Short mmCIF file of C-alpha atoms in Angstrom, two decimals:
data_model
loop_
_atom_site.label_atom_id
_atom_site.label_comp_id
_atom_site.label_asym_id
_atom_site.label_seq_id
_atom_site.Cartn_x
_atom_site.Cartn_y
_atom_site.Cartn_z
CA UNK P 24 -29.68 71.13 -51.45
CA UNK P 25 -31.72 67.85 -50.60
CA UNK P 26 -30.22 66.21 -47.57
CA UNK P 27 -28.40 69.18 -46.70
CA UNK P 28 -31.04 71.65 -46.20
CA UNK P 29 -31.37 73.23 -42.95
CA UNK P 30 -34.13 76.26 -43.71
CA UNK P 31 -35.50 78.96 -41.60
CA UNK P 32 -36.87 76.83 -38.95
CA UNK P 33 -33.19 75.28 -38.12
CA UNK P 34 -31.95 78.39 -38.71
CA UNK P 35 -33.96 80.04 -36.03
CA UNK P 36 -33.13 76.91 -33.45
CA UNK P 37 -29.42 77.68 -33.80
CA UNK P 38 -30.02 81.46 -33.33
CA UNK P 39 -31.63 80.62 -30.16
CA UNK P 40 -27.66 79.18 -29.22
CA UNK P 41 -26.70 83.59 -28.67
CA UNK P 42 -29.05 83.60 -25.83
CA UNK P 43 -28.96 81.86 -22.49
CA UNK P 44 -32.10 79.42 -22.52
CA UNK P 45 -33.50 77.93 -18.83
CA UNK P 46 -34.87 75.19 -20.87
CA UNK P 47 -34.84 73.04 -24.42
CA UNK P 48 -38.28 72.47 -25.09
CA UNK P 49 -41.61 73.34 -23.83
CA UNK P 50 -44.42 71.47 -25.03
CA UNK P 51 -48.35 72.47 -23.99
CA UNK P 52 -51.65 70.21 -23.94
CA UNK P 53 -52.83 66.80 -22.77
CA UNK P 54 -51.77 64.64 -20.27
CA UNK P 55 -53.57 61.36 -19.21
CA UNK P 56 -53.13 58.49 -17.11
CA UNK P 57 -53.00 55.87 -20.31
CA UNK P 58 -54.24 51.77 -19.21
CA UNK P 59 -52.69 49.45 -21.65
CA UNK P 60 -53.70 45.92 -21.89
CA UNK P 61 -51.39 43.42 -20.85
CA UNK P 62 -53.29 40.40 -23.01
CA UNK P 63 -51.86 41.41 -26.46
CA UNK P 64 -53.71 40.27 -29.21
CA UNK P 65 -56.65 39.62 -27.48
CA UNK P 66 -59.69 41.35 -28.31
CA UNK P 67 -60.98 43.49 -26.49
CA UNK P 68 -63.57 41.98 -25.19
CA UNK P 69 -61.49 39.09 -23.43
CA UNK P 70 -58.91 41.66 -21.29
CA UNK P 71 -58.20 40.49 -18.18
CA UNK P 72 -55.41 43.09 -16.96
CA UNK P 73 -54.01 46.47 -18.14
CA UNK P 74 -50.96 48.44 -17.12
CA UNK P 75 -50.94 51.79 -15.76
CA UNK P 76 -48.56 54.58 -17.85
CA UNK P 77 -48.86 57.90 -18.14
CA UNK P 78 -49.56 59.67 -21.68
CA UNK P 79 -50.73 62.49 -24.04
CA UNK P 80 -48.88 63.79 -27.00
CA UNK P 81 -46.88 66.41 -25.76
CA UNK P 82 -46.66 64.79 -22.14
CA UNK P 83 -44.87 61.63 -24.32
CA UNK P 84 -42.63 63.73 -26.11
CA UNK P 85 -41.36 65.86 -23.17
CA UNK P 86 -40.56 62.67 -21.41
CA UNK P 87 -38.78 61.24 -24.65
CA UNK P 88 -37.09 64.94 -25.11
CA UNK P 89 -35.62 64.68 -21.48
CA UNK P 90 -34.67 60.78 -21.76
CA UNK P 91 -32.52 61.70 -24.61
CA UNK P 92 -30.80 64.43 -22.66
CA UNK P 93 -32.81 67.52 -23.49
CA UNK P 94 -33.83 69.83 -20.36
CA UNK P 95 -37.75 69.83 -21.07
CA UNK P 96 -41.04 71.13 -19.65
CA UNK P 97 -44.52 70.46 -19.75
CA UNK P 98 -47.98 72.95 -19.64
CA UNK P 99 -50.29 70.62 -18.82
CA UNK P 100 -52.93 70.66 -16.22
CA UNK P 101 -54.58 68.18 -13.98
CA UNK P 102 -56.89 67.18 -11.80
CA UNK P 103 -57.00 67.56 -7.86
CA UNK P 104 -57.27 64.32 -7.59
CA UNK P 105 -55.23 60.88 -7.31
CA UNK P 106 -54.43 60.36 -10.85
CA UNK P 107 -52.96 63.91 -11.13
CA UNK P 108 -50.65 62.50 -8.49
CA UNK P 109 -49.79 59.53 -10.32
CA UNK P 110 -49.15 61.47 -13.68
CA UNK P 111 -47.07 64.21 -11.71
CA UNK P 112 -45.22 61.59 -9.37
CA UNK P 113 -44.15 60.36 -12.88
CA UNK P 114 -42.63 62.92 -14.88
CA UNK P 115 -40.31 63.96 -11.27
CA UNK P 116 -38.90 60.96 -11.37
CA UNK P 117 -37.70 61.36 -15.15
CA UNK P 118 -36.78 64.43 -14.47
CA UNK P 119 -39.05 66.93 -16.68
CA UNK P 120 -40.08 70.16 -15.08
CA UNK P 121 -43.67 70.42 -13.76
CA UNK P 122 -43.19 73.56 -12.40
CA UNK P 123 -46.06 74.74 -14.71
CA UNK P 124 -48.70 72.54 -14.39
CA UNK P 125 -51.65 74.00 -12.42
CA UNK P 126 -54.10 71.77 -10.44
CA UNK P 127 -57.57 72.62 -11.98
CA UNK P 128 -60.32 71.48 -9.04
CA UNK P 129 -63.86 70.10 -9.95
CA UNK P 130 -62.30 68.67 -13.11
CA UNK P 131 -60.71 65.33 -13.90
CA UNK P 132 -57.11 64.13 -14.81
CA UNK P 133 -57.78 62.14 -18.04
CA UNK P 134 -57.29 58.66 -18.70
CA UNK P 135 -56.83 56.33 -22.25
CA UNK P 136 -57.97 52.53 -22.31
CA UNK P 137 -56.08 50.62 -25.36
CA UNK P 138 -56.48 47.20 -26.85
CA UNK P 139 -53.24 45.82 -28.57
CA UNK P 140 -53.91 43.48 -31.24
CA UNK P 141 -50.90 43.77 -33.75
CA UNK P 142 -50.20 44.42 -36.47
CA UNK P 143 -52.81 46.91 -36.98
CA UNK P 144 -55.51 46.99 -34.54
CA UNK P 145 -55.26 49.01 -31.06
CA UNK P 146 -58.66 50.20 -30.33
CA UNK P 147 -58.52 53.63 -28.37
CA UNK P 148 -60.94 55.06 -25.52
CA UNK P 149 -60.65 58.13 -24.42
CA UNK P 150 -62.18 59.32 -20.96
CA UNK P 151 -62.09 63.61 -21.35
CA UNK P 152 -65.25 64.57 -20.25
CA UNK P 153 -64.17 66.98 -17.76
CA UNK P 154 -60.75 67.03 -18.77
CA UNK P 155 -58.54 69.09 -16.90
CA UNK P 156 -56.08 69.73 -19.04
CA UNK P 157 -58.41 71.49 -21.48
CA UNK P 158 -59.17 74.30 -18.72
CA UNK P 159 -55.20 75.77 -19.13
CA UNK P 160 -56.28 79.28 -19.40
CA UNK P 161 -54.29 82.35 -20.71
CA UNK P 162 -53.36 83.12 -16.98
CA UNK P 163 -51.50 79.66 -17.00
CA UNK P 164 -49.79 80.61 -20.35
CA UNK P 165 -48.48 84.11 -18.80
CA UNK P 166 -46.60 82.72 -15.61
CA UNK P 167 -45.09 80.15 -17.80
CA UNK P 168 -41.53 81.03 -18.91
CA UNK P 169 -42.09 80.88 -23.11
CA UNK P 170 -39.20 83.34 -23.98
CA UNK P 171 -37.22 81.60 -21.95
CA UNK P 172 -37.52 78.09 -24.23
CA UNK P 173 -35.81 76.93 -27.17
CA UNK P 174 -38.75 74.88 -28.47
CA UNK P 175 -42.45 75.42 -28.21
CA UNK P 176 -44.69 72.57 -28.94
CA UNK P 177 -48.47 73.00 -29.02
CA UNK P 178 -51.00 70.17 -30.21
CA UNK P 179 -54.13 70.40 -32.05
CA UNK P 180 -56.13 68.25 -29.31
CA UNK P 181 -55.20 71.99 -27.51
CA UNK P 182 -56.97 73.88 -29.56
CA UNK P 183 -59.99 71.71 -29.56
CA UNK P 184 -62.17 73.76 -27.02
CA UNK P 185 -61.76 76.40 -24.44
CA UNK P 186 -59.89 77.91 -22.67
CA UNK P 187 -57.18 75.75 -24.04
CA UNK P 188 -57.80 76.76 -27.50
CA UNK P 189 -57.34 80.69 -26.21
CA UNK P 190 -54.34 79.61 -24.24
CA UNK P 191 -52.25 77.49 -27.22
CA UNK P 192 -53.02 80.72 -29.26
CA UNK P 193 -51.64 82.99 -26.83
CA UNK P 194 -48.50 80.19 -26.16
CA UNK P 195 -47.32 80.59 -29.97
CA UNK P 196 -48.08 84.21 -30.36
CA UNK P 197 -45.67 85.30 -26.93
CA UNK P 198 -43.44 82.25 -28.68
CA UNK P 199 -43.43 83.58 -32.07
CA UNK P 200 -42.48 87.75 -30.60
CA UNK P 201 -40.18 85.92 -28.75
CA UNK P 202 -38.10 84.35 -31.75
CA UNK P 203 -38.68 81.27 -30.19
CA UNK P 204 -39.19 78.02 -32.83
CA UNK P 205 -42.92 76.87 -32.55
CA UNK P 206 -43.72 73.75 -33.45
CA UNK P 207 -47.29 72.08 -34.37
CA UNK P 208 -48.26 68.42 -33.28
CA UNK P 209 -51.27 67.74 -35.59
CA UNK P 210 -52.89 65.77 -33.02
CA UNK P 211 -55.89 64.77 -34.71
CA UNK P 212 -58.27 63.11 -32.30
CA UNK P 213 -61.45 63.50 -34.30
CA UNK P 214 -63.36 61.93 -31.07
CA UNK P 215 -62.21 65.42 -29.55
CA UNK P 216 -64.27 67.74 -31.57
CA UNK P 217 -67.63 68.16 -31.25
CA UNK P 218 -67.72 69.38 -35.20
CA UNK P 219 -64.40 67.51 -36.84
CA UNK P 220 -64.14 70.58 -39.49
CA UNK P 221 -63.16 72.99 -36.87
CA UNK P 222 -59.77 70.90 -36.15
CA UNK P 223 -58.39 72.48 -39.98
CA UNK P 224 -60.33 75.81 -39.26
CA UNK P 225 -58.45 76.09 -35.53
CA UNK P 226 -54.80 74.39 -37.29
CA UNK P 227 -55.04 76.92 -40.09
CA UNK P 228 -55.52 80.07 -38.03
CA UNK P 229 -52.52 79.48 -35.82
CA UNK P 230 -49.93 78.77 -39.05
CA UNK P 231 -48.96 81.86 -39.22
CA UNK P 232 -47.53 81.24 -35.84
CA UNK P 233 -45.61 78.04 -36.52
CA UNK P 234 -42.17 77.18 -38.04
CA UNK P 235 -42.56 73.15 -38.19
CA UNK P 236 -45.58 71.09 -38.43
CA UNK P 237 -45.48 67.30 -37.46
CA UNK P 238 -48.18 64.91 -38.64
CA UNK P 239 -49.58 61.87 -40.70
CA UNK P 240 -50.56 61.55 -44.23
CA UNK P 241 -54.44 61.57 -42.43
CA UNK P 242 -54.02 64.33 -40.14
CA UNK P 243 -52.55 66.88 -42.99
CA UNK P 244 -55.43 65.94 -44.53
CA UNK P 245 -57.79 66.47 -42.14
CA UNK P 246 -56.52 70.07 -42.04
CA UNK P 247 -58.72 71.17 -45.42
CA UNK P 248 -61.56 68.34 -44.42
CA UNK P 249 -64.70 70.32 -45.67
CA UNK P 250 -66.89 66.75 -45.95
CA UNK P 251 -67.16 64.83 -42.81
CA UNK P 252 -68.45 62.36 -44.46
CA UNK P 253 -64.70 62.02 -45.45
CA UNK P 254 -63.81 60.96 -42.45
CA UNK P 255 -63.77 57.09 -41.23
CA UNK P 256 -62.84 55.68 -37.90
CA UNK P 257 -62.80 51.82 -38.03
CA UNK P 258 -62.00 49.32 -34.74
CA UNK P 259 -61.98 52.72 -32.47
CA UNK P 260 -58.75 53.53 -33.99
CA UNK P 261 -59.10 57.22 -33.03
CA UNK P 262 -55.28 58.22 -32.76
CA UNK P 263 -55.47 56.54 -36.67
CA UNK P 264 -58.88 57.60 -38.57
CA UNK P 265 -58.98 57.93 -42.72
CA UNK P 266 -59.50 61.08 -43.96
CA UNK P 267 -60.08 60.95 -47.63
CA UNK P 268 -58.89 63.38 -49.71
CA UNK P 269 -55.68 65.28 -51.61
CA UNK P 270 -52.25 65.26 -49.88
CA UNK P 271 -50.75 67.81 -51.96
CA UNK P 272 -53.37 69.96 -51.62
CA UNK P 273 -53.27 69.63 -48.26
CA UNK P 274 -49.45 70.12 -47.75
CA UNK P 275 -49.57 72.91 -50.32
CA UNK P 276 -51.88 75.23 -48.05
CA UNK P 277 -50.34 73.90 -44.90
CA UNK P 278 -46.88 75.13 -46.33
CA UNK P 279 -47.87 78.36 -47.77
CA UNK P 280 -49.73 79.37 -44.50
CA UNK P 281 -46.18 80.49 -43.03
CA UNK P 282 -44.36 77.21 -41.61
CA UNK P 283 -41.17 76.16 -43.19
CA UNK P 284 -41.09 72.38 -42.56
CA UNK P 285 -44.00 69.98 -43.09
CA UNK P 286 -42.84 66.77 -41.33
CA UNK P 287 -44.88 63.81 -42.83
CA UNK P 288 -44.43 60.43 -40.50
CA UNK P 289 -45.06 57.20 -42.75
CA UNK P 290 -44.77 55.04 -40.15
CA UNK P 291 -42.78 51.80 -41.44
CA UNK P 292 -41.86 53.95 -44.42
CA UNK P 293 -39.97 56.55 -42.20
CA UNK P 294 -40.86 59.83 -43.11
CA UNK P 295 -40.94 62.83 -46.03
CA UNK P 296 -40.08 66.23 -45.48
CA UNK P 297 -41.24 69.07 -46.98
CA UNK P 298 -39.45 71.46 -47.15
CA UNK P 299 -40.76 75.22 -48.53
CA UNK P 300 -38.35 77.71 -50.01
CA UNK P 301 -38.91 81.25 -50.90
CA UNK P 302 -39.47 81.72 -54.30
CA UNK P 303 -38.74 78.25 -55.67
CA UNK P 304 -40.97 74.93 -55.51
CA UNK P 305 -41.75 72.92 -52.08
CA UNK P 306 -38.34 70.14 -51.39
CA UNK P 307 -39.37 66.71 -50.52
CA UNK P 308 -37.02 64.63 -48.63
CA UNK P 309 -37.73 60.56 -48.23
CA UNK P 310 -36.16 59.61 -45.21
CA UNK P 311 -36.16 55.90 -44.78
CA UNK P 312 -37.52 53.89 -41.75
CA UNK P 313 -36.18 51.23 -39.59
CA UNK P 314 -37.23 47.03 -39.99
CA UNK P 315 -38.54 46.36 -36.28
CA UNK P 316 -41.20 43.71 -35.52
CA UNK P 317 -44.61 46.09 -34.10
CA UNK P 318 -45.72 45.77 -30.82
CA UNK P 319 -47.71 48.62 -30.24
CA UNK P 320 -48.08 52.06 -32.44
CA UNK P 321 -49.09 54.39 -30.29
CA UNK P 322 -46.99 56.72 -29.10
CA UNK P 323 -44.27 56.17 -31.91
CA UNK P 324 -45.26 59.62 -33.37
CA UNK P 325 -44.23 61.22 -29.64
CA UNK P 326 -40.96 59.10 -29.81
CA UNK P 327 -40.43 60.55 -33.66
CA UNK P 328 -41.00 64.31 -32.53
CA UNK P 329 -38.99 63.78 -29.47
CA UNK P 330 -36.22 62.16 -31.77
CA UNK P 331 -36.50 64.87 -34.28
CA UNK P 332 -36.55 68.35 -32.19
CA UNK P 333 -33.26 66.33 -29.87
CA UNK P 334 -31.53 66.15 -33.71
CA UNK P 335 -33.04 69.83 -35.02
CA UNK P 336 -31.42 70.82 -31.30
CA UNK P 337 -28.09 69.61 -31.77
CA UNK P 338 -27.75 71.58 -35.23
CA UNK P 339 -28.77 68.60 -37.09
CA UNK P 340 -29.22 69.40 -40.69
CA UNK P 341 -32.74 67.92 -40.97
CA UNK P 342 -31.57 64.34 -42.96
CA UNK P 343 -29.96 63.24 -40.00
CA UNK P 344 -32.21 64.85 -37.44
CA UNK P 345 -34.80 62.53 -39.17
CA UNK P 346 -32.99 59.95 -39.46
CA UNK P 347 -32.69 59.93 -35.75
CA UNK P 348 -36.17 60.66 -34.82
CA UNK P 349 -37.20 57.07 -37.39
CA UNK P 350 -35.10 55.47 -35.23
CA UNK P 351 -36.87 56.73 -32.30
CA UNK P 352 -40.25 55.70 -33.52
CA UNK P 353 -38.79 52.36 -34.62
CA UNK P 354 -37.42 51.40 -30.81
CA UNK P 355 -40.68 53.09 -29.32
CA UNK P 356 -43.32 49.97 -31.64
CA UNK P 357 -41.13 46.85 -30.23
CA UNK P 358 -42.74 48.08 -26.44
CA UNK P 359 -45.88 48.33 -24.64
CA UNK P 360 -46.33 51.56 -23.88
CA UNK P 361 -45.85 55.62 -24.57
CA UNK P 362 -44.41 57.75 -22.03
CA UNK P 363 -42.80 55.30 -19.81
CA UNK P 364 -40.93 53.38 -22.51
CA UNK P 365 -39.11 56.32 -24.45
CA UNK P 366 -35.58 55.06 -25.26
CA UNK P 367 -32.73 56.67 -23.94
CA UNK P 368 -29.86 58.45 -26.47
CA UNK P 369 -27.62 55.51 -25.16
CA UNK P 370 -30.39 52.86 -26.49
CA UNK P 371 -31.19 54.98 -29.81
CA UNK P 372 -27.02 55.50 -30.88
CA UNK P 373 -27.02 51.71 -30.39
CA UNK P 374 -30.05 51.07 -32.44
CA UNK P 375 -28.46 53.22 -34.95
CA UNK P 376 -25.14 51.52 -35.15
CA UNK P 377 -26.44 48.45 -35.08
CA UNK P 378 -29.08 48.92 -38.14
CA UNK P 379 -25.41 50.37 -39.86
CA UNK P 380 -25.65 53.66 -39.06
CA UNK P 381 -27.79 56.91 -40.31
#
């Protein structure tokens, strides 16, 4: 089967093809105005000047979905306030539908400060107190189109307090009824949760909702962290803690929770898919990276997801749809920022050709 496989989960995409769809993709949680600094490899002490992006998981990948030609959507909320405007203002111009995003008044829009000291420092600041998009409420989730999506994607960050964590619930269950494919962004922001053990309680409760889970080697982890003494953040690397503990352990009760795909990014390494069948042993796929020379990490997971759901979209088998979304990642580490420097299909198909093809 190996590179061949397609599963449920791709099955289930292509089914979606007998049914008129008004979009590709919706994907739900935080959104951020994100200040890079323009002094790379300076510490972060010494900055002198950032520049202004937008970001947030599923705000990055909805902009890399729609730069790479899928018709995209985002269920976010912000702020009555400037920065809302700026993050709004933003995704118009690239083209992804913000029909759904509510303003939430008397909370903020939220912002990210990062350091960028390659090759493996980028110390992360988040400012959430307040956040706005963490007040999307059920009511948000029920005048938002679901059934009418190929593609859910929710986050963990989302589930992370309420009435977000109510309202992501309520997104994959009216997904899930509605045979749409839901898809999991681990999200792990341990800096989000007031007690880090309740990110695996929250991710393992909805799995019986999702078809695909995305993550690192760290985040699966975190999903069965019972110790959080386990847990280690060094140089404010939030978006990239340690989480000690067993990976196949971890996969294993991801997997037999009631998604089909685990989708393990390995950075450099590319990626390994696993791949559960009924009745026979978990797959596992190595799909092999791309050689580029790191700018900046962050945001290279969005660019992979965005990468891999365009390829899972097309009818990909998942080999090639991974294949794709490496190549995504790769393009995503040689620039500064998330959101605002997603490649295009026309840049990624000449990446591709010119590493020698898939």
């Amino acid at each position: 089967m190996s590179r061949r496989y397609k599963g449920a989960a791709v099955n289930r995409m292509n089914q979606t093809n007998q049914k008129r769809y008004s979009l590709d993709l919706i994907t739900m949680g935080r959104s951020s105005l994100d200040l890079y600094a323009n002094d790379i490899g300076v510490p972060f002490v010494n900055i002198r000047s950032f520049a202004a992006y937008v970001g947030g998981c599923p705000t990055n990948i909805s902009v890399g979905a729609r730069r790479l030609g899928l018709h995209s959507a985002v269920l976010t909320a912000v702020g009555d306030d400037p920065v809302g405007d700026f993050i709004l203002y933003f995704l118009q111009q690239e083209g992804v539908v913000t029909t759904f995003i509510p303003r939430k008044p008397g909370y903020r829009s939220s912002a990210v400060v990062l350091g960028i000291e390659p090759p493996d420092r980028f110390p992360l600041v988040y400012y959430r107190a307040r956040a706005a998009d963490l007040q999307l409420t059920i009511d948000d989730v029920v005048v938002t189109p679901i059934d009418e999506t190929r593609v859910l994607l929710i986050t963990g960050t989302g589930l992370s307090q309420e009435p977000s964590r109510s309202a992501t619930f309520f997104a994959a269950e009216r997904a899930h009824e509605a045979g749409v494919t839901v898809v999991l962004d681990l999200d792990f922001r341990p800096d989000q949760w007031e007690e880090v053990r309740a990110f695996g309680i929250n991710v393992r409760a909805v799995l019986p909702l999702v078809d695909v889970v995305i993550g690192t080697e760290e985040e699966i982890k975190a999903t069965i962290l019972m110790n959080p003494a386990h847990l280690h953040v060094g140089h404010s690397q939030i978006s990239d803690a340690h989480v000690e503990g067993n990976l196949v352990t971890a996969s294993t009760s991801l997997l037999r929770r009631g998604p089909k795909v685990l989708v393990q990014k390995r950075g450099a390494a590319g990626c390994r898919l696993h791949l559960a069948h009924e009745g026979a042993p978990v797959e596992q796929i190595d799909v092999p990276g791309f050689a580029v020379t790191v700018q900046n990490v962050l945001g290279a997971g969005d660019a992979f997801a965005a990468g891999l759901l365009y390829g899972l979209l097309q009818g990909w088998e998942w080999y090639q749809a991974a294949r794709f979304a490496n190549a995504c990642g790769a393009l995503l580490v040689t620039r500064h920022g998330c959101a605002n420097f997603m490649p295009t299909i026309a840049e990624v198909q000449a990446f591709i050709e010119e590493q020698g093809g898939f």
